[in-house]
Short mmCIF file of C-alpha atoms and ligand atoms in Angstrom, two decimals:
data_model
loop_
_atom_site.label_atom_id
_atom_site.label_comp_id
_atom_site.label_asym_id
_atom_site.label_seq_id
_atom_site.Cartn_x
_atom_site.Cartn_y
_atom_site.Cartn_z
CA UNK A 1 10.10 10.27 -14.40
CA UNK A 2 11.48 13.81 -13.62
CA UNK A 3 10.29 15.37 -17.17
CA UNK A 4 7.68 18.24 -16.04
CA UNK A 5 5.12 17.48 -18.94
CA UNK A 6 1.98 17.02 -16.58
CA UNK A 7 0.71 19.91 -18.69
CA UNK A 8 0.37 17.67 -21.60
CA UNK A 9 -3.15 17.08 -22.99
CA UNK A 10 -3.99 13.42 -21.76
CA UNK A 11 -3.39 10.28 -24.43
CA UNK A 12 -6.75 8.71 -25.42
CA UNK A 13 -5.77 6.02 -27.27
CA UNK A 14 -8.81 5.05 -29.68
CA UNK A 15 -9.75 1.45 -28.52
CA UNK A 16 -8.43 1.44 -24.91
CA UNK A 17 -10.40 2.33 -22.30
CA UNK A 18 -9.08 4.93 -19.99
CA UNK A 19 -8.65 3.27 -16.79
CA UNK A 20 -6.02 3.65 -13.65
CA UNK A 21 -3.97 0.70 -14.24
CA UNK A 22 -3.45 0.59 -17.86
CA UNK A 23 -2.11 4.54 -17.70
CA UNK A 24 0.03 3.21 -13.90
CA UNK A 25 1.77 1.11 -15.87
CA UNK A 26 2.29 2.88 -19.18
CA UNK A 27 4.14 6.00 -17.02
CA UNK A 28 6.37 3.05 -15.28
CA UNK A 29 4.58 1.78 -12.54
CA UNK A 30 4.31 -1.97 -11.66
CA UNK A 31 1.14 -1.23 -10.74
CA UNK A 32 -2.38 0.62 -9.45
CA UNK A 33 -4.12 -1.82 -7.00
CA UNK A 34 -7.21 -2.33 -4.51
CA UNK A 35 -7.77 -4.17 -1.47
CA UNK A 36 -10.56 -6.09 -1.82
CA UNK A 37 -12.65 -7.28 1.02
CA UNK A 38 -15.19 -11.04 0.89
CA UNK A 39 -18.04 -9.13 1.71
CA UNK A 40 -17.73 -7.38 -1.35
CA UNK A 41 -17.68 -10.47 -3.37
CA UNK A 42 -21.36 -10.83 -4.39
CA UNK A 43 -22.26 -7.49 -5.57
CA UNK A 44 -21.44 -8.12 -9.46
CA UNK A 45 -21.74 -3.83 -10.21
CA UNK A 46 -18.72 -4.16 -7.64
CA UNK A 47 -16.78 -6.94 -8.81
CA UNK A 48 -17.05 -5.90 -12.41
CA UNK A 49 -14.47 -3.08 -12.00
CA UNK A 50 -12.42 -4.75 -9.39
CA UNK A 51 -11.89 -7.97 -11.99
CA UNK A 52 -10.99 -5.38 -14.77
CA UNK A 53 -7.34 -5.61 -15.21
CA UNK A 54 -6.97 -2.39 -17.14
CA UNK A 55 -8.01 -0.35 -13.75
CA UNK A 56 -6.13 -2.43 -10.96
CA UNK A 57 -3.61 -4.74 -11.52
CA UNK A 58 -3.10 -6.03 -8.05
CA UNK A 59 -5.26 -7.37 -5.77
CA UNK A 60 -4.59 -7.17 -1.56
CA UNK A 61 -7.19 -9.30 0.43
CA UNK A 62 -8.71 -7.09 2.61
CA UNK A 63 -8.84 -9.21 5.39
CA UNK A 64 -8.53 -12.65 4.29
CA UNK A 65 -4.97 -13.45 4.80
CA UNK A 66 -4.82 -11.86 8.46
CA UNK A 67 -3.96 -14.12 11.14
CA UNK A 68 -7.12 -14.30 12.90
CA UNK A 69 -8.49 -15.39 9.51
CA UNK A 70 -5.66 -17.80 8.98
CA UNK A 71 -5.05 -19.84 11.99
CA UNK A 72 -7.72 -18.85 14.46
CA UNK A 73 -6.63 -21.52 16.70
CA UNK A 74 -3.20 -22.76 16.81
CA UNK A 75 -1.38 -25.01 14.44
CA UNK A 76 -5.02 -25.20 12.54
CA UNK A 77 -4.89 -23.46 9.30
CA UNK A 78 -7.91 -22.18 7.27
CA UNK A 79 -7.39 -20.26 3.85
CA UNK A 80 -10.88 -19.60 2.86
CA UNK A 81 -11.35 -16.09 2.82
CA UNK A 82 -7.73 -15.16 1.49
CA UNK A 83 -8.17 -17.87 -1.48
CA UNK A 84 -11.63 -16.31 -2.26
CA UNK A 85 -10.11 -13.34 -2.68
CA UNK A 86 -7.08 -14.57 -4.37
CA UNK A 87 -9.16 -16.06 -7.06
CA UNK A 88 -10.22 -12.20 -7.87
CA UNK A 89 -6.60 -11.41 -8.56
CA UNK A 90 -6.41 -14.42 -11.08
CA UNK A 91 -3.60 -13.67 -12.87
CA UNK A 92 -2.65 -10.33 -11.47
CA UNK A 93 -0.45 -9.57 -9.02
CA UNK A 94 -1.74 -9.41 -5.22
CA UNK A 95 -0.20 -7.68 -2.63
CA UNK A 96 -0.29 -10.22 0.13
CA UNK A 97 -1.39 -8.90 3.50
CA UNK A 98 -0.45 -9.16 6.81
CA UNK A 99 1.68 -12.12 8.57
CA UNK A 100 2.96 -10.46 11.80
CA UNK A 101 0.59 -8.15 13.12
CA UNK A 102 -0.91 -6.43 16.40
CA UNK A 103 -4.12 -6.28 15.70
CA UNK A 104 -6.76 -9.36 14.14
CA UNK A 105 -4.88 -11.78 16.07
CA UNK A 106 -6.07 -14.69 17.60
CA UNK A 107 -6.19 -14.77 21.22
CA UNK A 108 -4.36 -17.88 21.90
CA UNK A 109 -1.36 -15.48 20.35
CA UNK A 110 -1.74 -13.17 23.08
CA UNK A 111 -1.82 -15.49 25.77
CA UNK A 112 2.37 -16.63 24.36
CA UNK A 113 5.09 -15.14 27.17
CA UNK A 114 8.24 -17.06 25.98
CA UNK A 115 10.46 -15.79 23.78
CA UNK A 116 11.45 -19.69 22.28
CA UNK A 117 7.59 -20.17 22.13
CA UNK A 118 6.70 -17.21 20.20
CA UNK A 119 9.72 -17.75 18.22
CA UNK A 120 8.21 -20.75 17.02
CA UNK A 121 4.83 -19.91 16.50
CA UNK A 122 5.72 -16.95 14.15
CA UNK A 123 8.10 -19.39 12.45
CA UNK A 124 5.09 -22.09 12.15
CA UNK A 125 2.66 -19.49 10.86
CA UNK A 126 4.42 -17.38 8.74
CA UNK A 127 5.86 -20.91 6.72
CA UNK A 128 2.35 -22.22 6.36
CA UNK A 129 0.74 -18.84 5.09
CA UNK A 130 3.46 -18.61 2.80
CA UNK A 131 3.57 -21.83 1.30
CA UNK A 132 -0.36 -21.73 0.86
CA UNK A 133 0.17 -18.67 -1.33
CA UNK A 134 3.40 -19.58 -2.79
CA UNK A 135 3.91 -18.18 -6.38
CA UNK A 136 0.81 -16.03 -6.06
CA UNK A 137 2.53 -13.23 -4.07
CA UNK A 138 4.23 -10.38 -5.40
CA UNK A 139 4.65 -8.83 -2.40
CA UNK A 140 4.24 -9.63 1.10
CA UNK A 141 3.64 -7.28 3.88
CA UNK A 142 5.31 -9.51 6.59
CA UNK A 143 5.12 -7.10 9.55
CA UNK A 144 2.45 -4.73 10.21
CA UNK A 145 2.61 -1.38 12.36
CA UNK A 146 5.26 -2.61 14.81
CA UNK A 147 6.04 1.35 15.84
CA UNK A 148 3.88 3.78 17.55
CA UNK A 149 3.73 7.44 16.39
CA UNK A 150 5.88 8.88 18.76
CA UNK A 151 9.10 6.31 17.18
CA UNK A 152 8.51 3.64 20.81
CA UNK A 153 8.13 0.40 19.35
CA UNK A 154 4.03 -0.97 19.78
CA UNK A 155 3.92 -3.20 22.86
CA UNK A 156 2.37 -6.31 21.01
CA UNK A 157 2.53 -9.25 22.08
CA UNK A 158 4.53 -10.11 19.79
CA UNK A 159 7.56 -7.08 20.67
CA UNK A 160 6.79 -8.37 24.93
CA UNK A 161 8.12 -12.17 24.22
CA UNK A 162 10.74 -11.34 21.82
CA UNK A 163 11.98 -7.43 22.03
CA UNK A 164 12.46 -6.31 18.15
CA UNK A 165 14.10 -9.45 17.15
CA UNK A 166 10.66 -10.69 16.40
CA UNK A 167 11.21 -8.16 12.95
CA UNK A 168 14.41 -9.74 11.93
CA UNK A 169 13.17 -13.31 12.76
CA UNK A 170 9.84 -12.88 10.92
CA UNK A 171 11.77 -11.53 8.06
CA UNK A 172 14.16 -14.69 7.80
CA UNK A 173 11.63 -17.05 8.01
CA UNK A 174 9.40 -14.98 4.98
CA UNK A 175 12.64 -15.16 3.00
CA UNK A 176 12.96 -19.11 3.30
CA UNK A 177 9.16 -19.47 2.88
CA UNK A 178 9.38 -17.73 -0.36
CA UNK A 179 12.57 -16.36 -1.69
CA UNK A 180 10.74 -14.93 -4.92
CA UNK A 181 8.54 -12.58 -2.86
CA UNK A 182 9.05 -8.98 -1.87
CA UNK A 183 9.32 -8.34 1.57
CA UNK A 184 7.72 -5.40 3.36
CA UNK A 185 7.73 -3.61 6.18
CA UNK A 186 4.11 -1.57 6.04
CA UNK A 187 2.85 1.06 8.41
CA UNK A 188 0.59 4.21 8.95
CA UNK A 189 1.62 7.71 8.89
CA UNK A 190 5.05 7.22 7.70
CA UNK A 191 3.74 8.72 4.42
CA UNK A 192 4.01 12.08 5.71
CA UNK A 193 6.78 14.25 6.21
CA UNK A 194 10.24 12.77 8.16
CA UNK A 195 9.04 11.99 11.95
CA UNK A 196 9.88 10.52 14.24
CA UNK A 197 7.88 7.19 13.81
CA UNK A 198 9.43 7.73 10.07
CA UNK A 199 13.05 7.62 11.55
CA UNK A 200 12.40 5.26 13.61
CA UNK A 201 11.03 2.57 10.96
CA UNK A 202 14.22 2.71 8.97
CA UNK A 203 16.08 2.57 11.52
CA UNK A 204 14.42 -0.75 12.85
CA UNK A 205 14.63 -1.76 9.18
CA UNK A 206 18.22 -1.28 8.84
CA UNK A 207 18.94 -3.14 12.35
CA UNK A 208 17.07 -5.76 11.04
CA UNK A 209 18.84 -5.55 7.62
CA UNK A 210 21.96 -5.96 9.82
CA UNK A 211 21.01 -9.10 11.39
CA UNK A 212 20.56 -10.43 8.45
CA UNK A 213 17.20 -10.44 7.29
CA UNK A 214 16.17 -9.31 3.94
CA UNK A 215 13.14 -6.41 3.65
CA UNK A 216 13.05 -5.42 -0.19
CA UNK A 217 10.49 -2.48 0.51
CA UNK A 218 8.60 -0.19 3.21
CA UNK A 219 4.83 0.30 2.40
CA UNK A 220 3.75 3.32 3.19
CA UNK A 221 -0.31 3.29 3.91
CA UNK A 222 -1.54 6.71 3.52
CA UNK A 223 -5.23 6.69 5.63
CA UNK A 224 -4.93 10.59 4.89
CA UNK A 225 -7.66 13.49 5.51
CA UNK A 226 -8.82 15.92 3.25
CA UNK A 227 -7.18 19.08 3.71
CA UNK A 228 -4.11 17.79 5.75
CA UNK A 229 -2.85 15.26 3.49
CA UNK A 230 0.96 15.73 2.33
CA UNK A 231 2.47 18.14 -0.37
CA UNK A 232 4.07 16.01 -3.24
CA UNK A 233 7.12 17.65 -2.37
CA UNK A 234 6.71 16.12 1.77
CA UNK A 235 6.03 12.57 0.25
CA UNK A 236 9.06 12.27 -2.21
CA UNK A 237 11.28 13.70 0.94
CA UNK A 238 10.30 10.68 2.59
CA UNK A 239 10.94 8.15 0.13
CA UNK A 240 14.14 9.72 -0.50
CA UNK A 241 14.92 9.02 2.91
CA UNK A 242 13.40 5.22 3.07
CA UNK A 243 15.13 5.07 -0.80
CA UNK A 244 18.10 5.03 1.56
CA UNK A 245 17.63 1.22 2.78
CA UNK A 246 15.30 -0.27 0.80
CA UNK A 247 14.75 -1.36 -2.79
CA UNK A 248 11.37 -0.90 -3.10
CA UNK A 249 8.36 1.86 -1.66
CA UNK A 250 4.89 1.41 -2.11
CA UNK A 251 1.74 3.25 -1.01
CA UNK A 252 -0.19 0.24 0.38
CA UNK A 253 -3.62 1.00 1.76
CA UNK A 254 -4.15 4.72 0.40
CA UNK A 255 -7.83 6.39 1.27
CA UNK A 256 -8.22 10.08 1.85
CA UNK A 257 -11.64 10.44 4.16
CA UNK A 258 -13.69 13.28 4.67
CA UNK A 259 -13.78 14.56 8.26
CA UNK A 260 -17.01 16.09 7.75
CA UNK A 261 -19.95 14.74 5.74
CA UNK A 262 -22.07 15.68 3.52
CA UNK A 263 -19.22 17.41 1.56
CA UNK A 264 -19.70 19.90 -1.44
CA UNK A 265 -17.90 20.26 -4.70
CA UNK A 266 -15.00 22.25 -2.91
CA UNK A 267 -14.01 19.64 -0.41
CA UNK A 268 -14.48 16.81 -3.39
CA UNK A 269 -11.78 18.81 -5.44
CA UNK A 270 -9.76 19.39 -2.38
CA UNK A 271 -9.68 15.47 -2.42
CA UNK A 272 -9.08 15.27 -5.77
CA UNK A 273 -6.04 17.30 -5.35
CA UNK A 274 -4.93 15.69 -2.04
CA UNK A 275 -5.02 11.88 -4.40
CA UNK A 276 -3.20 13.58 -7.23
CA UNK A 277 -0.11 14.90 -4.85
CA UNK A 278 0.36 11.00 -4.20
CA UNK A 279 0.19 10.03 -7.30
CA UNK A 280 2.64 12.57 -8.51
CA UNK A 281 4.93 11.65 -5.53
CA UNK A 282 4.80 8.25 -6.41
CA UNK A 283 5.61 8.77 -9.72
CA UNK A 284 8.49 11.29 -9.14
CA UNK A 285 10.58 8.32 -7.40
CA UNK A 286 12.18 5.48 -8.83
CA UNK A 287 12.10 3.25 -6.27
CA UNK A 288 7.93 3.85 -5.79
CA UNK A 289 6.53 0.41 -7.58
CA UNK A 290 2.70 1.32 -7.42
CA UNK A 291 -0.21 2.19 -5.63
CA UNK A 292 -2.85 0.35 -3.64
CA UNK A 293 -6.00 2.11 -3.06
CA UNK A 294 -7.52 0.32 0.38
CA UNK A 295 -10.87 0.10 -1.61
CA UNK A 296 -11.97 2.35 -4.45
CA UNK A 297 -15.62 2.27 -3.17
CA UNK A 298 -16.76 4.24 -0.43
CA UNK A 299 -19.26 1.10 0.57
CA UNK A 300 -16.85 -1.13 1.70
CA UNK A 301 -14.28 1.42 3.09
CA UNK A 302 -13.17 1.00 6.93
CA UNK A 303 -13.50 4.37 7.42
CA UNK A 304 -17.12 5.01 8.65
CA UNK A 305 -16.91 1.72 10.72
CA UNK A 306 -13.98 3.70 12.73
CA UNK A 307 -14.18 7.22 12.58
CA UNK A 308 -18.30 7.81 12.47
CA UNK A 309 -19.10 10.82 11.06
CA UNK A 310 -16.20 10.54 8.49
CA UNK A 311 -15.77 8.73 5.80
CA UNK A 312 -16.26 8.93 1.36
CA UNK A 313 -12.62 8.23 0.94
CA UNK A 314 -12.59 6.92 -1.63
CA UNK A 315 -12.38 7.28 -5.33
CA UNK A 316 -15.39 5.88 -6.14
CA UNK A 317 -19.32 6.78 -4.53
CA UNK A 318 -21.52 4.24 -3.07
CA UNK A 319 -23.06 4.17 -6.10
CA UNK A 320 -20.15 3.34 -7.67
CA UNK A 321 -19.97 6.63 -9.59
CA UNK A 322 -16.09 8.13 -10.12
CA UNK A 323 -15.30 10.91 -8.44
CA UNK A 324 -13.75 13.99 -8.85
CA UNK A 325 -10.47 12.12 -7.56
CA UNK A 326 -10.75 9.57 -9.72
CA UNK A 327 -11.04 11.81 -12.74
CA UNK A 328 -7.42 13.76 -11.59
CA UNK A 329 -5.40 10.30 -10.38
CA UNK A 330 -6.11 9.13 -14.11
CA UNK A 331 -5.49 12.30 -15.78
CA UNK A 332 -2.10 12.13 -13.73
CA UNK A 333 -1.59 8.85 -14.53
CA UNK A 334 -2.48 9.81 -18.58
CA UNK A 335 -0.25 12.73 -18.41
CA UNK A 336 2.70 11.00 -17.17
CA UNK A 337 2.24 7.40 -19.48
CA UNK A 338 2.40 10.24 -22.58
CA UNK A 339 5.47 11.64 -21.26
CA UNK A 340 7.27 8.92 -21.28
CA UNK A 341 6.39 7.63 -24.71
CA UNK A 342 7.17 11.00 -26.10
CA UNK A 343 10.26 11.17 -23.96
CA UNK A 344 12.83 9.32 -26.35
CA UNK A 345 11.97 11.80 -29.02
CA UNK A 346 12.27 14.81 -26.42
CA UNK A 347 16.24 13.50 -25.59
CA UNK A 348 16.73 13.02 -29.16
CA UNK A 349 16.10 16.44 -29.97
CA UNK A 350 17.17 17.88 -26.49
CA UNK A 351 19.70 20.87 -26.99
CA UNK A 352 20.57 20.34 -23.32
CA UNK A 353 21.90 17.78 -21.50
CA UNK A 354 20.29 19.04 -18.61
CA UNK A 355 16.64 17.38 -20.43
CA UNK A 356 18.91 14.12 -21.29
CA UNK A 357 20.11 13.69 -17.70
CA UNK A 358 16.77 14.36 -15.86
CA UNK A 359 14.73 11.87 -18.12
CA UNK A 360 14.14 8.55 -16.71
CA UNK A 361 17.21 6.32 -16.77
CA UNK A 362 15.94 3.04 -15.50
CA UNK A 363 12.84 3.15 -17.50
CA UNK A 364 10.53 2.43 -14.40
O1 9MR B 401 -9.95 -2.89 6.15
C1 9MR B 401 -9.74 -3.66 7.31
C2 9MR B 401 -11.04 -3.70 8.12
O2 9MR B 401 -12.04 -4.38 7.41
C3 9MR B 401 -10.77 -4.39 9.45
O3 9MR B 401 -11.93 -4.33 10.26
C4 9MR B 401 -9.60 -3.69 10.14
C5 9MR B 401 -9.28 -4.32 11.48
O4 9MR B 401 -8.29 -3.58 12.12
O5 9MR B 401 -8.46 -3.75 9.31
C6 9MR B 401 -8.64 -3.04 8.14
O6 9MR B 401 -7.46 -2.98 7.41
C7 9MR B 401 -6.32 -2.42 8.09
C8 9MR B 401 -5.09 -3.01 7.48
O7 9MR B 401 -5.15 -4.40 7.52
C9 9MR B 401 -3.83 -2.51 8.16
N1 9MR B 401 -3.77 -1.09 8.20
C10 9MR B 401 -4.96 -0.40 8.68
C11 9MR B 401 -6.20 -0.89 7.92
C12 9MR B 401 -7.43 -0.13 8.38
O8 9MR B 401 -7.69 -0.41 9.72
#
């Protein structure tokens, strides 16, 4: 996807609505997804885009898959929430969301010293919430923010019992459970330029690559703020450098917030841009598979529960209204989907190699 045709009027194809995931996959992408939380479920304005295949084709449960949510007390498993969810997705793909993680964990996990005991507790978990799902997962997010931004690994209960060969274990057991999904590594802030929490998650990936586990993809979340969100040019850095050990990158759990509300046009095409540098970045790098917004509607983002005072992240309103961001990720997304289809004829008639060599060779 390296043709610089972004200048290119957008296709409107008479008869197809214009809408993020149709135009994702059209420039190559496997996909432009949501997280989608249960309380969401019963507002029909809501669920009426979020079922629409032609603007996300994946679906990532929110919350209904974590392990809290999962097997709240142990060896007792509960798949309510996560099915409910699941049943949005239907027949697109879902992003399945988190197995080994910090945080939404059930007490009785914290109270587990022993490395053999924790051993077998991630083993027991991680096989039932994978076989429950089985054949519904593209992807799996297996573990969850395991580093801390200064590169130290998080001190989670998990990481006290068993030192990092929790990763590699979790990994091998995912890999059993279901050989046909992809297996992440996902994480915050390792979307922006090369860190040290960034060199420090491939490295832990590659150590655990070396002991024999298999981790098809880092997911990068991207919980960015206007204004201070990454150049294009930072982000594909990055993947370059992850591109180095893994198959697969993702942006997994993208919102870019507002740090101070009410904002004004200027800030809402600030945001605008900030979402289209992603996009873009995504785009320029083969290994980048799709995008995962971590809701499109401001109403049921995180953000305000966590950072009060900040918040409209996302790329639609509360009253479900698209904004300015939305309008630019699809134009993107447009602009790149007509590039490709015109790019056969462009190589064709290329008089330089130069346009031959630089046009997509996989056909992602
Ligand atoms: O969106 C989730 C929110 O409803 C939960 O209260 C929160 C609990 O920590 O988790 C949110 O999702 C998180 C995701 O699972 C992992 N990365 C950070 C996300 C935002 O906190």
């Amino acid at each position: 996807m390296h043709l610089h045709a972004y200048l290119l009027i957008p296709l409107f194809l008479p008869g197809v609505s214009a809408q993020l995931n149709h135009y994702a996959q059209a420039a190559g992408l496997k996909f432009f997804g949501t997280a989608v939380d249960n309380g969401a479920l019963g507002n029909a304005a809501y669920m009426a885009i979020a079922r629409d295949a032609d603007e996300f084709g994946s679906v990532t449960p929110a919350n209904g898959q974590k392990w809290a949510n999962t097997e709240a007390s142990r060896g007792s498993f509960g798949f309510g929430m996560g099915d409910a969810v699941a049943a949005v997705a239907g027949e697109r793909l879902m992003r399945c969301h988190t197995l080994v993680w910090h945080n939404q964990l059930p007490g009785w996990v914290n109270s587990i010293f022993s490395r053999s005991d924790m051993e077998s507790v991630i083993t027991t978990h991680i096989t039932n919430v994978m076989n429950h799902y089985k054949g519904q997962c593209y992807s799996w997010d297996v573990v969850n923010e395991a580093v801390e931004d200064d590169g130290s690994f998080r001190q989670s209960p998990m990481f006290r019992a068993m030192g990092e060969d929790f990763i590699a274990h979790s990994f091998k057991v995912a890999a059993s459970v279901d050989p046909a999904a992809k297996l992440y590594y996902n994480d915050f802030n390792i979307e922006r330029y090369i860190n040290d929490k960034i060199r420090a998650v491939r490295a832990l990936v590659s150590r655990a690559q070396a002991a024999g586990a298999r981790i098809d993809g880092i997911g990068m979340q991207d919980h960015a703020r206007v204004g201070s969100a990454q150049s294009q040019k930072e982000l594909t850095d990055t993947m370059e450098f992850f591109a180095e050990v893994v198959d697969e990158l993702a942006y997994t759990e993208v919102d870019i917030r507002h740090t101070r509300l009410p904002v004004g046009d200027e800030e809402r095409e600030q945001q605008a841009r900030d979402y289209v540098e992603m996009v873009r970045a995504c785009l320029a790098v083969e290994k980048c598979v799709g995008i995962t917004v971590w809701d499109f509607a401001d109403q049921y983002s995180w953000i305000p529960n966590e950072f009060p005072g900040e918040g409209e992240a996302c790329l639609f309103d509360r009253n479900l209204q698209k904004k300015p961001a939305y309008h630019s990720v699809l134009s993107v997304l447009q602009s790149a989907a007509a590039e490709r289809t015109a790019a056969p004829e462009i190589t064709a008639t290329a008089t330089t190699l130069e346009t031959v060599a630089t046009a997509d060779p996989a056909g992602k």
